[in-house]
PDB file of C-alpha atoms in Angstrom:
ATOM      1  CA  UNK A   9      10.128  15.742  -9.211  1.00 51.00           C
ATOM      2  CA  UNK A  10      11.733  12.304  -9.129  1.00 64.00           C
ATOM      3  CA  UNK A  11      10.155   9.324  -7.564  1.00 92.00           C
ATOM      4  CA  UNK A  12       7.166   7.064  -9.049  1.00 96.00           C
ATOM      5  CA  UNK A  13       5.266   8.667 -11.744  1.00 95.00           C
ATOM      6  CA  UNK A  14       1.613   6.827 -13.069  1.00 96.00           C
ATOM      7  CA  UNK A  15      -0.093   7.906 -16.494  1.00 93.00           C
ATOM      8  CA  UNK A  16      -2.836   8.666 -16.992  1.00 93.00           C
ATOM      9  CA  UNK A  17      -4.638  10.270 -13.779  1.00 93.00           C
ATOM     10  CA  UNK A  18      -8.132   9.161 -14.948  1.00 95.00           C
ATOM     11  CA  UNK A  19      -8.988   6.622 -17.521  1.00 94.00           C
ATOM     12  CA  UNK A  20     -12.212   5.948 -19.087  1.00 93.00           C
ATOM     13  CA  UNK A  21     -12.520   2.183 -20.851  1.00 91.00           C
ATOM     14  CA  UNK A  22     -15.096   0.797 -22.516  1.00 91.00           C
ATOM     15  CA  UNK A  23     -16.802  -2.912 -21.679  1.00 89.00           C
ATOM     16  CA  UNK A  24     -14.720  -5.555 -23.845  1.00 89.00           C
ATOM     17  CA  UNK A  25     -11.446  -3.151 -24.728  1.00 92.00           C
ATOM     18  CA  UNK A  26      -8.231  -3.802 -23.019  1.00 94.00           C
ATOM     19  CA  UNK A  27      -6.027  -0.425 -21.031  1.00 95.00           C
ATOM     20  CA  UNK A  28      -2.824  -0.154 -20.459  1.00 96.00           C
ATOM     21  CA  UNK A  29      -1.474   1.912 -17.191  1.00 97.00           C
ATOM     22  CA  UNK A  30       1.623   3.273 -17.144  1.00 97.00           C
ATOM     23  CA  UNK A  31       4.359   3.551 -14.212  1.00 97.00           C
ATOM     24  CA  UNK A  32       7.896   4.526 -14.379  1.00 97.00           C
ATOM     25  CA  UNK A  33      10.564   5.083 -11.775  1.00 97.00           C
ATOM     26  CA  UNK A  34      13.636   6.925 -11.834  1.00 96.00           C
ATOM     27  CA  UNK A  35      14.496   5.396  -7.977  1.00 94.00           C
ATOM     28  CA  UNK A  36      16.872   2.898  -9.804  1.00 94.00           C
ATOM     29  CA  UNK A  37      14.602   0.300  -7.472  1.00 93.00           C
ATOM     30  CA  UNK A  38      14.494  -3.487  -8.800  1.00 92.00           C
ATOM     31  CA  UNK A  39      10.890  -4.379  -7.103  1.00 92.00           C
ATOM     32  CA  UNK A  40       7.652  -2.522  -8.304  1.00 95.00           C
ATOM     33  CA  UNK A  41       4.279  -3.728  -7.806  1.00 95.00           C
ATOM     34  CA  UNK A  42       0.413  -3.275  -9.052  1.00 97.00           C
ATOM     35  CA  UNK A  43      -2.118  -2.574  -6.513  1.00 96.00           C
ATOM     36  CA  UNK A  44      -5.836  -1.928  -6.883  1.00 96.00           C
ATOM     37  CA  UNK A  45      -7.506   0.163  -3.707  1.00 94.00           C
ATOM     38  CA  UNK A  46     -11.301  -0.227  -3.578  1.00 92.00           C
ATOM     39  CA  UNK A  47     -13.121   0.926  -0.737  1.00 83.00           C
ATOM     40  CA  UNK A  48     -12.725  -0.664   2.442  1.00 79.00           C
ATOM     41  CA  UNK A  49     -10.728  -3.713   0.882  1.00 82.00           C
ATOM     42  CA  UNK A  50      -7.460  -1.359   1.418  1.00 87.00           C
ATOM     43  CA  UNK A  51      -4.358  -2.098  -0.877  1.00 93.00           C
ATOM     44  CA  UNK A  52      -4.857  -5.526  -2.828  1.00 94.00           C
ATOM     45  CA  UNK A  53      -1.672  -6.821  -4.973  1.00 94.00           C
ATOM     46  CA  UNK A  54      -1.837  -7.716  -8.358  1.00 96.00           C
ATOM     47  CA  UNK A  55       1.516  -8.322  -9.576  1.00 96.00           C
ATOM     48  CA  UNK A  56       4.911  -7.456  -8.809  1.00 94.00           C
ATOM     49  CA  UNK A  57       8.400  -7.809 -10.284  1.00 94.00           C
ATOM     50  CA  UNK A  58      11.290  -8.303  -8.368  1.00 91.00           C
ATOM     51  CA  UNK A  59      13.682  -8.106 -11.486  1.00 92.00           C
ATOM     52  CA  UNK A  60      13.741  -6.615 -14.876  1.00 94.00           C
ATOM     53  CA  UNK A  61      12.187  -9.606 -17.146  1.00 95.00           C
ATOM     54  CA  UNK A  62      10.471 -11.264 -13.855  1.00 94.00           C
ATOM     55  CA  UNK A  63       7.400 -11.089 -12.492  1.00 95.00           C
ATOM     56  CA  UNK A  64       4.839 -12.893 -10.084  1.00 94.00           C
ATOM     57  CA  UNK A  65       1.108 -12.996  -9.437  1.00 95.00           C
ATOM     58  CA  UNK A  66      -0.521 -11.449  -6.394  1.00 93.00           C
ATOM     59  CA  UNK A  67      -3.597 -11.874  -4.259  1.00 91.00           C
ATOM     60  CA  UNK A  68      -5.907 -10.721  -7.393  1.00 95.00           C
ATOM     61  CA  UNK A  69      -3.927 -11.304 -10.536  1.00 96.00           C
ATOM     62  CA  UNK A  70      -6.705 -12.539 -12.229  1.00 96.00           C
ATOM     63  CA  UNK A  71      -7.868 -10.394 -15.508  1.00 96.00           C
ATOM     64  CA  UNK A  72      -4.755  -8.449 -15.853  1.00 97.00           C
ATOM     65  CA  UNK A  73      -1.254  -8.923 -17.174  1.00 97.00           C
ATOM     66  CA  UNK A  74       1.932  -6.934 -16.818  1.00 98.00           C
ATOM     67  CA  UNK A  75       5.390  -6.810 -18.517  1.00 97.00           C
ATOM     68  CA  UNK A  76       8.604  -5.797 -17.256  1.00 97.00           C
ATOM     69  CA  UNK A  77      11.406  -4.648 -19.988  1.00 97.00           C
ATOM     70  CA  UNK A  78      13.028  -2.311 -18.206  1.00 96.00           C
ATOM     71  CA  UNK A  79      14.150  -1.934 -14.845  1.00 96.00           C
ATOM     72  CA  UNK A  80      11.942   1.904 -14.953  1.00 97.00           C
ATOM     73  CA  UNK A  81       8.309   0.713 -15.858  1.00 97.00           C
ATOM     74  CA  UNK A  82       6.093  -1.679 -15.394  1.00 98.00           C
ATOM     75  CA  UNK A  83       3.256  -1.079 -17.154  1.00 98.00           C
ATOM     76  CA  UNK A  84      -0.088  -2.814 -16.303  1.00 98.00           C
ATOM     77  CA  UNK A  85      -2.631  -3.974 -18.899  1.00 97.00           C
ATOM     78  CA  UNK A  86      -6.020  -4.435 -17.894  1.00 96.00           C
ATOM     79  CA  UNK A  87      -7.841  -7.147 -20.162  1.00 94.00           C
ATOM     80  CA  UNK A  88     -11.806  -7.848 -20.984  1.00 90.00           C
ATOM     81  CA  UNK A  89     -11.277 -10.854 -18.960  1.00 89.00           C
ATOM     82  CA  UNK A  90     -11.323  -8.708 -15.790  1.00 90.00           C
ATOM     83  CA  UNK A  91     -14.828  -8.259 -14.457  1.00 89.00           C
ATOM     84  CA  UNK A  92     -15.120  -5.322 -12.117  1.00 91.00           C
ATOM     85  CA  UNK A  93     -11.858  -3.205 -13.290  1.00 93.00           C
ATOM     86  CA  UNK A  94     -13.358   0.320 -12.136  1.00 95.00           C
ATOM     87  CA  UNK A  95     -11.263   1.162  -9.464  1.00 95.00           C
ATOM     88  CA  UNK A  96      -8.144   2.903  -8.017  1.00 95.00           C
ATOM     89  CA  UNK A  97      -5.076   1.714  -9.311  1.00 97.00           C
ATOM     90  CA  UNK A  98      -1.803   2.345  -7.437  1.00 96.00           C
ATOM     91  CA  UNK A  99       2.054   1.900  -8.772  1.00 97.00           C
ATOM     92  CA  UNK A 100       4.438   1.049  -6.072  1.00 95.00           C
ATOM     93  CA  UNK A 101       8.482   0.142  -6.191  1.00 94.00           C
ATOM     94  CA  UNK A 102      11.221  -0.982  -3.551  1.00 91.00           C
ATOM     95  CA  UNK A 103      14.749  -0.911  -3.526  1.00 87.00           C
ATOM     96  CA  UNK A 104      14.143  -4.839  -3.266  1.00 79.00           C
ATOM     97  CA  UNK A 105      11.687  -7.132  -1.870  1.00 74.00           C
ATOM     98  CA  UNK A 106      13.680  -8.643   1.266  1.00 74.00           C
ATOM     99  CA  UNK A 107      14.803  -6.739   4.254  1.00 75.00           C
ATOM    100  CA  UNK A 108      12.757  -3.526   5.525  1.00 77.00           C
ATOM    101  CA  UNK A 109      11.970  -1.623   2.138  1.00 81.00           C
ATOM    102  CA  UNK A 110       9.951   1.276   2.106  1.00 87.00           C
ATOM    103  CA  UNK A 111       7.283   1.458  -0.849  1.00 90.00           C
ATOM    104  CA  UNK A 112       7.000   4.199  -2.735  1.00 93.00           C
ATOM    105  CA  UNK A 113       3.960   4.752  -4.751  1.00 95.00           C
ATOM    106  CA  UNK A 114       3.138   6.596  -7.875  1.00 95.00           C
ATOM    107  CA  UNK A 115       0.042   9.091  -7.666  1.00 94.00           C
ATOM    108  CA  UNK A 116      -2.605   6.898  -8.968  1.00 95.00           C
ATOM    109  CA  UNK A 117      -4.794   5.906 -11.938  1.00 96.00           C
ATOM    110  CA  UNK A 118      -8.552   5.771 -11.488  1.00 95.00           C
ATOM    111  CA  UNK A 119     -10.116   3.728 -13.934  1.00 95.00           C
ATOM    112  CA  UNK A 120     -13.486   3.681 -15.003  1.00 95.00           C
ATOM    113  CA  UNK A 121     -15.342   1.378 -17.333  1.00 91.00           C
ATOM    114  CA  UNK A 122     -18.113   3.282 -19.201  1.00 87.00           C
TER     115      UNK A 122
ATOM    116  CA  UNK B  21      -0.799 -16.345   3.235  1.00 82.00           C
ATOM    117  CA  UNK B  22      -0.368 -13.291   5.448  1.00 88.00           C
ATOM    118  CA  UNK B  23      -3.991 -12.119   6.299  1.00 92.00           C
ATOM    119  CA  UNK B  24      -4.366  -8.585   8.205  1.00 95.00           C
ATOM    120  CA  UNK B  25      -7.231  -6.648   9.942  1.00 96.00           C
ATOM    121  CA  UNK B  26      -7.557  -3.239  10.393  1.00 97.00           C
ATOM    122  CA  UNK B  27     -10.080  -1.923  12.915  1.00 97.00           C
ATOM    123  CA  UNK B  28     -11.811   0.808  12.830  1.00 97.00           C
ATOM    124  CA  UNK B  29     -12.638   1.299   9.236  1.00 95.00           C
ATOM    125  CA  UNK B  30     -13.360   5.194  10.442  1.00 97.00           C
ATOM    126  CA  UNK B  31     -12.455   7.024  13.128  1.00 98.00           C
ATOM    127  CA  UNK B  32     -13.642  10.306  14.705  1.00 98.00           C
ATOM    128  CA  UNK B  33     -11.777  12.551  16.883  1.00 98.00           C
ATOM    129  CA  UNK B  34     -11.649  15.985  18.492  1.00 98.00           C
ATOM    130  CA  UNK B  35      -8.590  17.643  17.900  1.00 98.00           C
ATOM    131  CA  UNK B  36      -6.300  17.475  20.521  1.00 97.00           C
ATOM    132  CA  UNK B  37      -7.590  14.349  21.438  1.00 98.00           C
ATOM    133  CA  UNK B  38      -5.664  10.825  21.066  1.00 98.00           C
ATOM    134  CA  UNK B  39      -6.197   8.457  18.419  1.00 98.00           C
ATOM    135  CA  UNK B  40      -5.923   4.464  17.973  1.00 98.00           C
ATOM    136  CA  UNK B  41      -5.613   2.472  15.045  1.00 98.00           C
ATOM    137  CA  UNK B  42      -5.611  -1.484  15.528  1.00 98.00           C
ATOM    138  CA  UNK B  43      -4.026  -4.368  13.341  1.00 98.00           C
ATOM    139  CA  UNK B  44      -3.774  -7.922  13.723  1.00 98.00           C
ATOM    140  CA  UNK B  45      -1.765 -10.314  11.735  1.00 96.00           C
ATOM    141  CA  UNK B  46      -2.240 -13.759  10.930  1.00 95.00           C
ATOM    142  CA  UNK B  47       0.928 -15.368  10.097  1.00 92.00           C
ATOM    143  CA  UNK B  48       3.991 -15.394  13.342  1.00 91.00           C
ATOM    144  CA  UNK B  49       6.436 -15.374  10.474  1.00 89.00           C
ATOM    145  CA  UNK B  50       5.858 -11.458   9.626  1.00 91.00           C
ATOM    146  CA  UNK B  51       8.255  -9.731  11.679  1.00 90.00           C
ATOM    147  CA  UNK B  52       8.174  -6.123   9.557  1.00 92.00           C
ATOM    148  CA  UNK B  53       5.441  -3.903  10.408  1.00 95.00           C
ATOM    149  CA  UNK B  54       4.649  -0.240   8.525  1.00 96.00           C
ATOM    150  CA  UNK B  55       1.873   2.239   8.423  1.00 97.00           C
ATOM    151  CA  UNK B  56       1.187   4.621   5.556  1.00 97.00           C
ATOM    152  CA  UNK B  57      -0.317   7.657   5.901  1.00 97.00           C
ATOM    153  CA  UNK B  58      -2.991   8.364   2.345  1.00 95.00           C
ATOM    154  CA  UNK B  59      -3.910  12.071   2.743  1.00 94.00           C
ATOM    155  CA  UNK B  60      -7.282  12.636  -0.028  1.00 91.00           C
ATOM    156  CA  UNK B  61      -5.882  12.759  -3.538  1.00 86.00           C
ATOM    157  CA  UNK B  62      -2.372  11.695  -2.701  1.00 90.00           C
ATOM    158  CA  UNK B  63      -0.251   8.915  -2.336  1.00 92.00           C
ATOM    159  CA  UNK B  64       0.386   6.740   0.332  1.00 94.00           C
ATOM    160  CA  UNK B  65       3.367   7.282   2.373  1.00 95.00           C
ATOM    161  CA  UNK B  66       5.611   5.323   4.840  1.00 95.00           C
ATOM    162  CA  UNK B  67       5.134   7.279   8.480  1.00 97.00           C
ATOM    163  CA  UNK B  68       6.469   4.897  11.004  1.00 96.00           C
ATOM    164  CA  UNK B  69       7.281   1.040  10.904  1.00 94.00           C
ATOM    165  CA  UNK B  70       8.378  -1.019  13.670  1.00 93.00           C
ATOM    166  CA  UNK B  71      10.450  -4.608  13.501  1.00 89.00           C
ATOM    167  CA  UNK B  72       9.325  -7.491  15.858  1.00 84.00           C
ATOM    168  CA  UNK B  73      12.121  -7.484  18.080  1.00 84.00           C
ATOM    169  CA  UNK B  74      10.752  -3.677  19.186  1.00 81.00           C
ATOM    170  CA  UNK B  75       7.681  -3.403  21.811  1.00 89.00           C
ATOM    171  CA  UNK B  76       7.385   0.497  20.773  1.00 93.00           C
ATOM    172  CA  UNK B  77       8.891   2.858  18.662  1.00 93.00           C
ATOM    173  CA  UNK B  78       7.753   6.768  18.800  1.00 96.00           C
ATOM    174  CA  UNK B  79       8.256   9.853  16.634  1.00 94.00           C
ATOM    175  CA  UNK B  80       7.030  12.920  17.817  1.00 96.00           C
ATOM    176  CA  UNK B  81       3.225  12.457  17.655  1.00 97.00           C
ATOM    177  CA  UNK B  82       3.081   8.738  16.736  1.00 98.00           C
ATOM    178  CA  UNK B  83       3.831   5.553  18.040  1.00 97.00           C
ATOM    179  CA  UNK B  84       3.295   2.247  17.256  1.00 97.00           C
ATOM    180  CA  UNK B  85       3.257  -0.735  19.739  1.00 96.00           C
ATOM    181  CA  UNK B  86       3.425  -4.530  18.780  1.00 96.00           C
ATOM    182  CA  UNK B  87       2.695  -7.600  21.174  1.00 94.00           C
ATOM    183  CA  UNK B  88       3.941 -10.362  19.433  1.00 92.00           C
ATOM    184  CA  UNK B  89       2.365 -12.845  21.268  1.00 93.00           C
ATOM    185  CA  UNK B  90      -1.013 -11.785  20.239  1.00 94.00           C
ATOM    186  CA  UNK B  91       0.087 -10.978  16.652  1.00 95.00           C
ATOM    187  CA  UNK B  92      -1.417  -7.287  16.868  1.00 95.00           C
ATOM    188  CA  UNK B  93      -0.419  -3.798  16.570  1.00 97.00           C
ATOM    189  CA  UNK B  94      -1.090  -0.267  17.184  1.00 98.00           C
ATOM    190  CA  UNK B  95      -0.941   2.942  16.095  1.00 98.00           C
ATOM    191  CA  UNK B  96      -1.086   5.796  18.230  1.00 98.00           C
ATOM    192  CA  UNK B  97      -1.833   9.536  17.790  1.00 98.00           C
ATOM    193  CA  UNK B  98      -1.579  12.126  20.038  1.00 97.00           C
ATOM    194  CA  UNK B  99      -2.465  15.700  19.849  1.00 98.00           C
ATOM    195  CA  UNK B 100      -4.824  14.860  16.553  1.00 98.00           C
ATOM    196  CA  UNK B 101      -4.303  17.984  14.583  1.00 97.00           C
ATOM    197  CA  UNK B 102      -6.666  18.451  11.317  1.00 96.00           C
ATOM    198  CA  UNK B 103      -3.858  17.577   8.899  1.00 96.00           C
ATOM    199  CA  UNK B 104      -3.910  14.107  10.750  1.00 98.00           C
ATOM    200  CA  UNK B 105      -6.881  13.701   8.504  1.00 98.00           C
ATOM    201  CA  UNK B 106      -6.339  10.953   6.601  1.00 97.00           C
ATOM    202  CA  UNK B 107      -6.469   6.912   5.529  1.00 96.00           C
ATOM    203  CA  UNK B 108      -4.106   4.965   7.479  1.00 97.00           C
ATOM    204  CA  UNK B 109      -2.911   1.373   6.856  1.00 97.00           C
ATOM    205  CA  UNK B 110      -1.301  -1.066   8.052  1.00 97.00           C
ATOM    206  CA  UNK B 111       0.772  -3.817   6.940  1.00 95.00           C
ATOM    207  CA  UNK B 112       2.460  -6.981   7.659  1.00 93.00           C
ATOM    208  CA  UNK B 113       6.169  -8.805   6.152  1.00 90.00           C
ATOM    209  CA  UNK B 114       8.492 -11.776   6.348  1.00 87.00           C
ATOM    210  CA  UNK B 115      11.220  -9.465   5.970  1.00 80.00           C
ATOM    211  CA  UNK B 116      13.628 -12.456   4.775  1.00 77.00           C
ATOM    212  CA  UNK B 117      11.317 -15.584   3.697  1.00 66.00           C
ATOM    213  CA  UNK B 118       9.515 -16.646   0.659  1.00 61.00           C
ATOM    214  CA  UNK B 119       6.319 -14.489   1.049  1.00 58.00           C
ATOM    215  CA  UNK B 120       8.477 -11.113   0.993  1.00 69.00           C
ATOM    216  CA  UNK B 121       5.530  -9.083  -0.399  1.00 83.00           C
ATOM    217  CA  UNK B 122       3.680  -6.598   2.130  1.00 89.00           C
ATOM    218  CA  UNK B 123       0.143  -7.369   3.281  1.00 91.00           C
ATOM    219  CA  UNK B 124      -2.165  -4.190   3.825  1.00 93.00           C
ATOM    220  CA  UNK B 125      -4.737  -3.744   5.994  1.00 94.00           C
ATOM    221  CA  UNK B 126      -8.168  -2.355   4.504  1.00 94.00           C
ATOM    222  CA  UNK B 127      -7.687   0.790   6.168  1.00 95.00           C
ATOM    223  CA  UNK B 128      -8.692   3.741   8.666  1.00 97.00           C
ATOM    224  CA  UNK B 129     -10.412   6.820   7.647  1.00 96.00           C
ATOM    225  CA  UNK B 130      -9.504   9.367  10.577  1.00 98.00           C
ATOM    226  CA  UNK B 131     -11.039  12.815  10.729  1.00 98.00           C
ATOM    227  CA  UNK B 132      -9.973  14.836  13.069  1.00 98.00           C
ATOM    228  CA  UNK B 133     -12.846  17.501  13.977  1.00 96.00           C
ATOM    229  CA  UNK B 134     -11.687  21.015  14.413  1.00 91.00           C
TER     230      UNK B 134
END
């Protein structure tokens, strides 16, 4: 099944460690992006990367950092500094960021800080 | 930045019956307008988008209608069948400018009753 694949499904963290979530793409899309869905407040972005080696802040970007190596993943790291991190986390890319792209998006991670 | 409403957050409907999702946009520079379709446990996914030099745009069961003049837009149902059940949002675009990122709505929950 090719598309946008996020690991792991769930993801249990404790208070003061850092996570990583995963998210690769086999699209061959140059844009993916970091959203976090909490009830009600719909899909709020984190980061996003419209090139391999680039990448820009979002609405919430605060707490977490991201990387982006290779054009297929953009992993998401999730640091102590973030202070309500339980939540849905959703893996999106684009063919690009201009004209009318369709998102795609990975299955999810839910996080939960134990 | 791009700021967009979604109203309702839930939505209850007979099956068979019609149903209407509203959105309303802040910024007259967004001309690229999608909805996504989150069934429960599953990703979101593009069903229908409409560009801002289109009133209305319909496939099969769904529409969507935009007025830009009072920076809102609709989505539209018809024949609600169960597997319509679902979180639907919104979202808003400057397809070509500097804020090229989509803007989400906080999302519908629609249940259609049997």
């Amino acid at each position: 099944d090719g598309g946008i694949t996020q690991s792991p499904k769930y993801l249990f963290r404790k208070e003061g460690q850092n996570v990583t979530l995963s998210c690769e793409q086999n699209l061959n899309h140059d844009a993916m992006y970091w959203y976090r869905q909490d009830p009600g407040q719909g899909l709020r972005l984190i980061y996003y990367s419209q090139i391999v080696n680039d990448f820009q802040k979002g609405d919430i970007a605060e707490g977490y950092s991201v990387s982006r190596e290779k054009k297929e993943s953009f992993p998401l790291t999730v640091t102590s500094a973030q202070k309500n991190p339980t939540a849905f986390y959703l893996c999106a890319s684009s063919i690009g960021t201009t004209g009318e792209t369709e998102a795609f998006f990975g299955q999810g991670t839910r996080l939960t800080v134990v | 930045g791009e700021n967009v409403e979604q109203h309702p957050s839930t939505l209850s409907v007979q099956e068979g019956d019609s149903a209407v999702i509203k959105c309303t946009y802040s910024d007259s520079a967004s001309n690229y307008f999608p909805w996504y379709k989150q069934e429960l446990g599953k990703r979101p996914q593009l069903i229908i988008d409409i560009r801002s030099n289109v009133g209305e745009k319909k496939d099969q069961r769904i529409a969507v209608t935009l007025n830009k003049t009072a920076k809102h837009f609709s989505l539209h149902i018809t024949e609600t069948q169960p597997e319509d059940s679902a979180v639907y949002f919104c979202a808003a675009k400057e397809v070509w400018g500097s804020a090229r990122q989509l803007t989400f709505g906080s999302g519908t929950q629609l249940t259609v009753l049997p």
